[in-house]
Coordinates of C-alpha atoms in Angstrom, one line a residue:
M264 CA 16.5 6.5 5.9
K265 CA 14.1 8.1 3.0
G266 CA 11.3 5.7 1.1
L267 CA 9.2 6.6 -1.7
F268 CA 6.5 6.1 -2.4
L269 CA 4.1 6.1 -5.6
G270 CA 0.5 5.1 -5.8
L271 CA -2.9 5.8 -4.4
T272 CA -4.5 8.9 -2.1
T273 CA -8.4 8.8 -0.7
I274 CA -10.4 10.1 1.2
D275 CA -11.7 7.7 3.5
I276 CA -15.9 7.6 5.3
H277 CA -15.5 4.7 7.7
H278 CA -18.8 3.5 9.0
I279 CA -19.0 0.5 12.2
I280 CA -22.2 -0.9 11.9
D281 CA -23.6 -3.5 14.3
Q282 CA -24.0 -5.5 11.0
F283 CA -24.7 -4.9 7.4
P284 CA -27.7 -3.8 5.5
T285 CA -29.9 -6.2 3.7
P286 CA -31.4 -4.3 0.8
D287 CA -33.8 -1.3 1.0
N288 CA -32.4 -0.7 4.4
K289 CA -31.5 2.3 6.6
V290 CA -28.1 1.9 9.0
K291 CA -27.0 4.2 11.0
S292 CA -23.6 3.9 12.8
P293 CA -23.7 4.6 16.3
D294 CA -20.7 7.3 16.0
A295 CA -20.6 9.7 13.6
P296 CA -18.8 8.0 10.5
D297 CA -14.3 8.8 10.6
I298 CA -12.8 11.1 7.9
L299 CA -9.7 10.0 7.3
V300 CA -6.4 10.1 4.6
G301 CA -6.7 6.5 2.6
G302 CA -4.8 4.6 -0.1
P303 CA -2.3 1.8 -0.4
A304 CA 0.7 3.8 -0.3
T305 CA -0.3 6.9 1.3
N306 CA -1.1 4.9 4.4
A307 CA 2.5 3.1 3.9
A308 CA 3.3 6.3 3.4
V309 CA 2.3 7.1 6.6
T310 CA 3.5 4.2 8.4
Y311 CA 6.6 4.3 8.2
S312 CA 6.6 7.7 8.9
H313 CA 5.7 7.2 12.4
L314 CA 8.1 4.2 12.8
G315 CA 11.1 6.4 12.7
G316 CA 11.3 6.7 8.4
R317 CA 10.6 10.2 6.6
A318 CA 8.4 9.0 3.5
H319 CA 8.3 11.1 0.0
L320 CA 4.6 10.6 -1.6
V321 CA 3.7 10.9 -5.2
S322 CA 0.2 11.1 -5.5
A323 CA -2.5 12.2 -7.4
F324 CA -5.8 14.2 -6.3
G325 CA -5.8 18.2 -7.2
Q326 CA -7.7 20.9 -6.1
N327 CA -10.9 19.9 -4.5
A328 CA -12.2 20.7 -0.6
F329 CA -11.1 18.7 0.7
K330 CA -7.5 19.7 -0.3
S331 CA -6.1 21.0 2.8
F332 CA -7.3 18.0 5.1
L333 CA -4.8 16.4 2.8
Q334 CA -1.7 18.7 3.1
E335 CA -2.9 18.5 7.6
D336 CA -3.0 15.8 7.3
L337 CA 0.7 14.4 6.0
R338 CA 2.4 17.5 7.9
K339 CA 1.7 15.8 11.4
F340 CA 3.7 12.6 9.8
N341 CA 6.3 14.7 8.6
I342 CA 5.8 13.4 4.9
E343 CA 6.6 15.2 1.4
H344 CA 4.1 15.4 -1.0
H345 CA 4.0 15.6 -4.5
D346 CA 0.8 16.1 -6.2
L347 CA 0.6 14.3 -10.0
A348 CA -3.0 16.7 -10.0
A349 CA -1.8 19.7 -8.6
H350 CA -3.1 22.0 -11.0
L351 CA -5.9 20.6 -12.0
E352 CA -9.7 20.6 -10.8
E353 CA -10.4 17.2 -9.8
K354 CA -12.3 15.2 -7.7
P355 CA -10.8 13.0 -5.0
V356 CA -11.2 9.6 -4.7
I357 CA -13.6 8.5 -2.0
A358 CA -13.5 5.4 -0.4
S359 CA -16.6 5.0 1.7
V360 CA -16.4 2.3 3.7
V361 CA -18.6 -0.3 6.1
T362 CA -17.3 -2.4 8.9
T363 CA -19.1 -4.9 10.7
S364 CA -18.3 -4.4 14.8
D365 CA -19.5 -8.1 15.4
S366 CA -16.0 -9.9 13.3
G367 CA -14.0 -6.6 12.0
D368 CA -14.5 -6.9 8.0
R369 CA -14.8 -4.3 5.5
T370 CA -17.2 -3.5 2.3
I371 CA -15.6 -0.6 0.1
F372 CA -17.4 1.5 -2.6
T373 CA -14.9 3.5 -4.2
N374 CA -14.1 5.1 -7.7
H375 CA -11.0 3.4 -10.0
P376 CA -8.4 7.5 -10.1
A377 CA -8.2 8.9 -13.4
D378 CA -5.2 7.5 -15.3
Y379 CA -3.2 11.5 -15.7
D380 CA -1.1 12.5 -18.3
I381 CA 1.2 14.0 -16.9
S382 CA 5.1 14.5 -17.1
F383 CA 6.9 13.6 -14.5
D384 CA 10.7 14.0 -13.6
S385 CA 11.5 10.8 -11.8
R386 CA 15.2 11.4 -12.6
G387 CA 15.5 14.6 -11.5
L388 CA 13.2 13.7 -8.2
M389 CA 16.1 11.1 -7.7
E390 CA 18.9 13.1 -8.0
D391 CA 17.4 15.1 -5.1
N392 CA 16.5 13.0 -2.8
Q393 CA 18.6 9.7 -1.6
F394 CA 16.1 7.0 -1.8
D395 CA 16.7 4.2 0.3
F396 CA 14.2 2.5 -2.0
V397 CA 11.1 2.7 -3.5
L398 CA 7.2 1.2 -2.9
L399 CA 4.8 1.2 -5.2
D400 CA 0.8 0.0 -5.3
G401 CA 0.6 -0.1 -8.7
F402 CA -1.4 2.8 -9.4
Y403 CA -0.6 5.4 -12.1
I404 CA 1.2 2.5 -14.1
Q405 CA 3.4 4.4 -16.4
K406 CA 4.9 6.9 -13.7
A407 CA 5.1 3.9 -11.7
T408 CA 7.0 1.8 -13.7
E409 CA 9.2 5.3 -14.6
V410 CA 9.5 5.9 -11.5
A411 CA 11.0 1.5 -11.3
C412 CA 13.4 2.0 -14.2
E413 CA 15.6 4.6 -13.1
A414 CA 15.2 3.8 -9.2
R415 CA 17.0 0.0 -10.9
R416 CA 19.4 2.2 -12.7
R417 CA 20.8 3.7 -9.3
D418 CA 20.4 0.5 -7.9
I419 CA 17.8 1.1 -5.4
P420 CA 15.8 -1.5 -4.1
V421 CA 12.1 -1.7 -5.5
I422 CA 8.7 -3.2 -3.6
L423 CA 5.4 -4.0 -5.0
D424 CA 2.5 -3.7 -2.3
G425 CA 0.7 -6.3 -5.1
G426 CA -3.0 -5.7 -3.4
S427 CA -4.8 -7.0 -6.8
W428 CA -3.0 -7.5 -10.8
K429 CA -3.4 -4.0 -12.0
D430 CA -3.3 -4.2 -16.5
G431 CA 0.4 -3.1 -17.3
L432 CA 1.8 -4.4 -14.6
E433 CA 3.7 -7.2 -16.5
R434 CA 5.7 -4.0 -18.2
L435 CA 6.6 -3.0 -14.3
L436 CA 7.5 -6.6 -12.1
P437 CA 11.1 -6.6 -14.5
H438 CA 12.2 -3.9 -11.7
V439 CA 10.7 -5.2 -8.4
N440 CA 13.4 -7.1 -6.0
Y441 CA 10.6 -7.6 -3.6
A442 CA 7.1 -8.3 -4.2
I443 CA 4.5 -8.5 -1.1
C444 CA 1.0 -9.6 -2.4
S445 CA -2.2 -9.8 -1.4
E446 CA -3.9 -13.5 -1.2
K447 CA -6.4 -11.7 -4.5
F448 CA -3.1 -10.4 -6.3
M449 CA -3.2 -12.7 -9.3
P450 CA -2.4 -12.5 -13.1
P451 CA -5.1 -13.7 -15.8
W452 CA -2.5 -16.4 -17.1
C453 CA -1.8 -17.8 -13.2
N454 CA -4.4 -19.3 -11.4
N455 CA -3.1 -20.8 -8.4
K456 CA -0.4 -19.5 -5.7
D457 CA 2.2 -22.1 -6.8
E458 CA 1.6 -20.3 -10.6
L459 CA 2.2 -16.5 -9.0
F460 CA 5.3 -18.0 -7.6
R461 CA 6.7 -19.8 -10.7
Y462 CA 5.8 -16.5 -12.2
L463 CA 7.4 -13.6 -10.7
S464 CA 10.2 -15.5 -10.3
E465 CA 10.3 -15.4 -13.6
K466 CA 10.6 -11.7 -14.3
G467 CA 13.8 -12.3 -11.7
I468 CA 11.4 -11.1 -8.5
H469 CA 13.4 -13.8 -5.9
H470 CA 11.5 -11.9 -2.6
V471 CA 7.9 -13.0 -2.8
A472 CA 5.5 -13.3 0.1
V473 CA 1.7 -13.9 -0.3
T474 CA -0.3 -12.7 3.2
R475 CA -3.5 -13.9 4.0
G476 CA -4.8 -12.0 6.3
G477 CA -5.0 -14.1 9.6
K478 CA -3.4 -16.9 7.8
P479 CA -0.2 -17.9 7.6
I480 CA 1.9 -15.3 5.4
L481 CA 3.6 -17.5 2.1
Y482 CA 6.6 -17.1 1.0
K483 CA 9.3 -18.1 -1.0
D484 CA 13.0 -20.0 0.6
G485 CA 15.2 -20.7 -2.5
F486 CA 12.6 -23.5 -4.0
D487 CA 9.9 -24.4 -2.2
V488 CA 7.3 -21.9 -0.5
V489 CA 6.5 -21.6 2.8
E490 CA 4.5 -20.8 5.6
L491 CA 5.3 -18.1 8.2
P492 CA 2.2 -17.7 10.9
V493 CA 0.8 -14.7 11.7
P494 CA -0.2 -13.1 15.7
E495 CA -3.3 -14.4 16.3
V496 CA -6.2 -11.7 17.3
E497 CA -9.5 -10.0 17.5
P498 CA -10.0 -8.4 14.9
V499 CA -11.8 -5.1 15.3
D500 CA -11.8 -3.5 11.7
T501 CA -9.4 -4.3 9.0
L502 CA -9.4 -2.0 7.4
G503 CA -5.5 -1.0 5.9
A504 CA -4.0 -3.7 7.7
G505 CA -2.4 -4.3 4.4
D506 CA -1.3 -1.3 3.5
I507 CA 0.3 -0.5 7.6
F508 CA 2.3 -3.4 6.6
H509 CA 3.3 -2.7 3.2
G510 CA 4.9 0.4 5.0
A511 CA 6.0 -1.4 8.1
F512 CA 8.0 -4.2 5.8
A513 CA 9.8 -1.4 4.4
Y514 CA 10.9 -0.4 7.1
Y515 CA 11.9 -3.0 9.1
L516 CA 13.4 -4.2 5.5
H517 CA 16.4 -1.6 5.9
R518 CA 16.6 -1.9 9.3
L519 CA 17.9 -5.6 9.6
H520 CA 18.6 -6.4 5.7
D521 CA 16.6 -9.3 6.2
F522 CA 13.6 -10.5 4.4
V523 CA 12.2 -12.7 6.8
P524 CA 12.4 -10.9 10.1
A525 CA 11.2 -8.1 7.7
L526 CA 7.3 -10.4 7.7
E527 CA 8.2 -11.4 11.1
K528 CA 7.8 -7.4 12.4
A529 CA 5.9 -6.0 9.5
A530 CA 3.0 -8.8 10.6
K531 CA 3.1 -8.0 13.9
I532 CA 2.4 -4.7 13.6
A533 CA -0.7 -5.3 11.0
A534 CA -2.2 -7.9 13.6
H535 CA -1.8 -4.9 16.6
S536 CA -4.0 -2.7 13.8
C537 CA -6.9 -5.0 13.7
Q538 CA -7.4 -4.0 16.6
F539 CA -8.5 -1.0 16.6
A540 CA -10.9 1.2 14.1
G541 CA -9.5 2.6 11.1
T542 CA -6.0 3.9 10.0
R543 CA -4.7 5.7 12.5
V544 CA -6.0 5.1 16.0
W545 CA -3.6 2.1 17.0
M546 CA -0.7 4.3 16.8
Q547 CA -2.3 6.4 20.4

């Protein structure tokens, strides 16, 4: 099994503290922060690889002090990487993550990635590899749309990680087969979940699910929206749980060829990951 993941790669600096600081105060975390490779598509690719799939990641990282750190991390998981900014002197997207130990909730400070105007041969990539699916996180929308068009032309399933609405997604959606959205994902012209499901259905997406943290997943089953319970756990850290869900969903969708069982398997893995700090410890 081989999947193509296109989207964001970040460097995450992750502090775990007792409680979030009040204004004009300094808070020291009990332990040194973790420095992790992250980003929605990247975490999904790592999860997919950990479960036994082969992942090819397309993202923009550039030439910077973290380059070797990124390469070594992806090498551990046997992930092939195509860097959209390989020849550019670029700072990485940095995410400063603060998780509170009492609830596992996290707050993230980050910047939006640059929109690289770089020629990308999606057709050549598809010809050189036999991908079983494509997963897109909505970043680098022009490149994502090109890849989705080419994948649809070749009858390769396209999975959308709908973390939040991004400009230009309306052009991508007609090429999507599976939309797995967070409850924060809401097009500007939709006001509630019913309108969201209707809108995505009108775009031709017949497999749609909305994850809601510890609450049941909502998914479309024919004409009805159905609730799918998720495992109950005491969260230590929710960082990357959605990304891990998407990577696990892609893996089990290809193995089981069934939408709802793949959602169930992904929910179990994402819930399990929340019982550990960071995005890698759960794999041990």
